[in-house]
mmCIF file of C-alpha atoms in Angstrom:
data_model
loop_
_atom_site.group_PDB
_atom_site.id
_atom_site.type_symbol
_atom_site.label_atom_id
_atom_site.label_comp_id
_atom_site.label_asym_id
_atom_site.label_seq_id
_atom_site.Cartn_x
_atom_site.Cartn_y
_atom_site.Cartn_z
ATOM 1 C CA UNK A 73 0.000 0.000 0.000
ATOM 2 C CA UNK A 74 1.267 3.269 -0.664
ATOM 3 C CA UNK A 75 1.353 6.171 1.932
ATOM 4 C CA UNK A 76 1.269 9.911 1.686
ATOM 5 C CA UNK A 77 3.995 10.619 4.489
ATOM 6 C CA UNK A 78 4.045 14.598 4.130
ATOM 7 C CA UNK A 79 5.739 15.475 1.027
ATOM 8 C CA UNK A 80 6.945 12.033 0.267
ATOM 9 C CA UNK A 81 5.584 8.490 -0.618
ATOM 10 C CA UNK A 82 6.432 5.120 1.062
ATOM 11 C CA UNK A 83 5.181 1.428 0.080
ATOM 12 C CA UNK A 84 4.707 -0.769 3.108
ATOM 13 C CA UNK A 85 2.762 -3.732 4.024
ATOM 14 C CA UNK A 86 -0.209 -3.615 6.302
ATOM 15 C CA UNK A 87 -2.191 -6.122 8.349
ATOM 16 C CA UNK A 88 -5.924 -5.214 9.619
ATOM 17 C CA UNK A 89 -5.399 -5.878 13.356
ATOM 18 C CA UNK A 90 -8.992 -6.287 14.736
ATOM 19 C CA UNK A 91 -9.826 -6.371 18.961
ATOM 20 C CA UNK A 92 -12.510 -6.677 20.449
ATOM 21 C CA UNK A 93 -13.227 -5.038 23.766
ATOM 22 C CA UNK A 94 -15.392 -3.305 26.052
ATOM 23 C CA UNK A 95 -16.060 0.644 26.577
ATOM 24 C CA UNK A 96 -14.412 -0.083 29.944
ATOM 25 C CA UNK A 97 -11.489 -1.037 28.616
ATOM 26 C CA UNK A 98 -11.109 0.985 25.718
ATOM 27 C CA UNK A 99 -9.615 3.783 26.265
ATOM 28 C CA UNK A 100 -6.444 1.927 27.565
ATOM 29 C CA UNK A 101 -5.856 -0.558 25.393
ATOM 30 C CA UNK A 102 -6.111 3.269 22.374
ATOM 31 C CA UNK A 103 -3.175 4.620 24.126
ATOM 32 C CA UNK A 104 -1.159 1.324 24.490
ATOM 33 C CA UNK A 105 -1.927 0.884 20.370
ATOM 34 C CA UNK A 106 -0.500 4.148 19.605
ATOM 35 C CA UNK A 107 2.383 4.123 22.069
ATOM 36 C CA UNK A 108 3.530 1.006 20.233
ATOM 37 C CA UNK A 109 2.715 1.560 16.585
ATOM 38 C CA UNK A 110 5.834 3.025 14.536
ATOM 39 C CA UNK A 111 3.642 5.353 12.526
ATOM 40 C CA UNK A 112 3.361 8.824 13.631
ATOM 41 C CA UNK A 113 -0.599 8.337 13.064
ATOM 42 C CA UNK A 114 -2.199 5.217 13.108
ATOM 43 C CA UNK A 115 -5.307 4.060 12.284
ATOM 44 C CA UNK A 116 -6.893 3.465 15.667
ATOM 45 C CA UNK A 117 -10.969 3.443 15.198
ATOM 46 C CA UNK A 118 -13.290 2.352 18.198
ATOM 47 C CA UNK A 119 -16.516 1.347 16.825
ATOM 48 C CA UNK A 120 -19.616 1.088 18.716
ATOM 49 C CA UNK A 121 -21.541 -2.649 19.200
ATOM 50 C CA UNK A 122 -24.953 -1.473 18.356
ATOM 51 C CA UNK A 123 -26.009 -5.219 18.861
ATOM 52 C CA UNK A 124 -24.804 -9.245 18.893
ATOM 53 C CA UNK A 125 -25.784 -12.141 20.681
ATOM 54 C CA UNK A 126 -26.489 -11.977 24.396
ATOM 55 C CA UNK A 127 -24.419 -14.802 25.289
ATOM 56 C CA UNK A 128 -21.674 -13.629 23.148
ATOM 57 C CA UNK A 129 -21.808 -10.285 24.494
ATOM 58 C CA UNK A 130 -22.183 -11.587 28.103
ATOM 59 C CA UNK A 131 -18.653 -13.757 27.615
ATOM 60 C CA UNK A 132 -17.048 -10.519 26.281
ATOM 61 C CA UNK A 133 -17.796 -8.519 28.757
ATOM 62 C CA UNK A 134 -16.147 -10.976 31.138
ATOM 63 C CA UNK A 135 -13.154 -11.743 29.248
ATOM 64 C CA UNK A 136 -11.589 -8.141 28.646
ATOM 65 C CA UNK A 137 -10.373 -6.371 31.865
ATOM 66 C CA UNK A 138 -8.375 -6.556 34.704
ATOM 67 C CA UNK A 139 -10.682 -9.181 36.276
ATOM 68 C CA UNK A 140 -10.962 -10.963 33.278
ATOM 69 C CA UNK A 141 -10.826 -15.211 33.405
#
């Protein structure tokens, strides 16, 4: 993929890294993304569940956290 980097143009490979978390949680796990990613601005998007299944929802609201497991 090709990237406008200010004035100039770099090709580098990308990988769609998709997490799933809680509201809770969120805002953390944002500023541990960016702290770590190389580029000087990521792609970072938090997208709101506006539905799922209850039972899936229910195990992913216990499994993200610091008392998750």
């Amino acid at each position: 993929r090709s990237l406008e980097l200010g004035a100039k143009w770099a090709i580098a490979d990308e990988h769609l890294l998709l997490v799933k978390t809680t509201r809770a949680v969120a805002a953390s796990l944002r500023e541990r993304l960016l702290a770590l990613h190389p580029y000087e601005v990521p792609e970072v998007l938090e997208l709101p569940v506006v539905g799922g299944a209850s039972d899936y929802l229910r195990w992913l609201a216990g499994s993200v956290g610091p008392n998750a497991g």
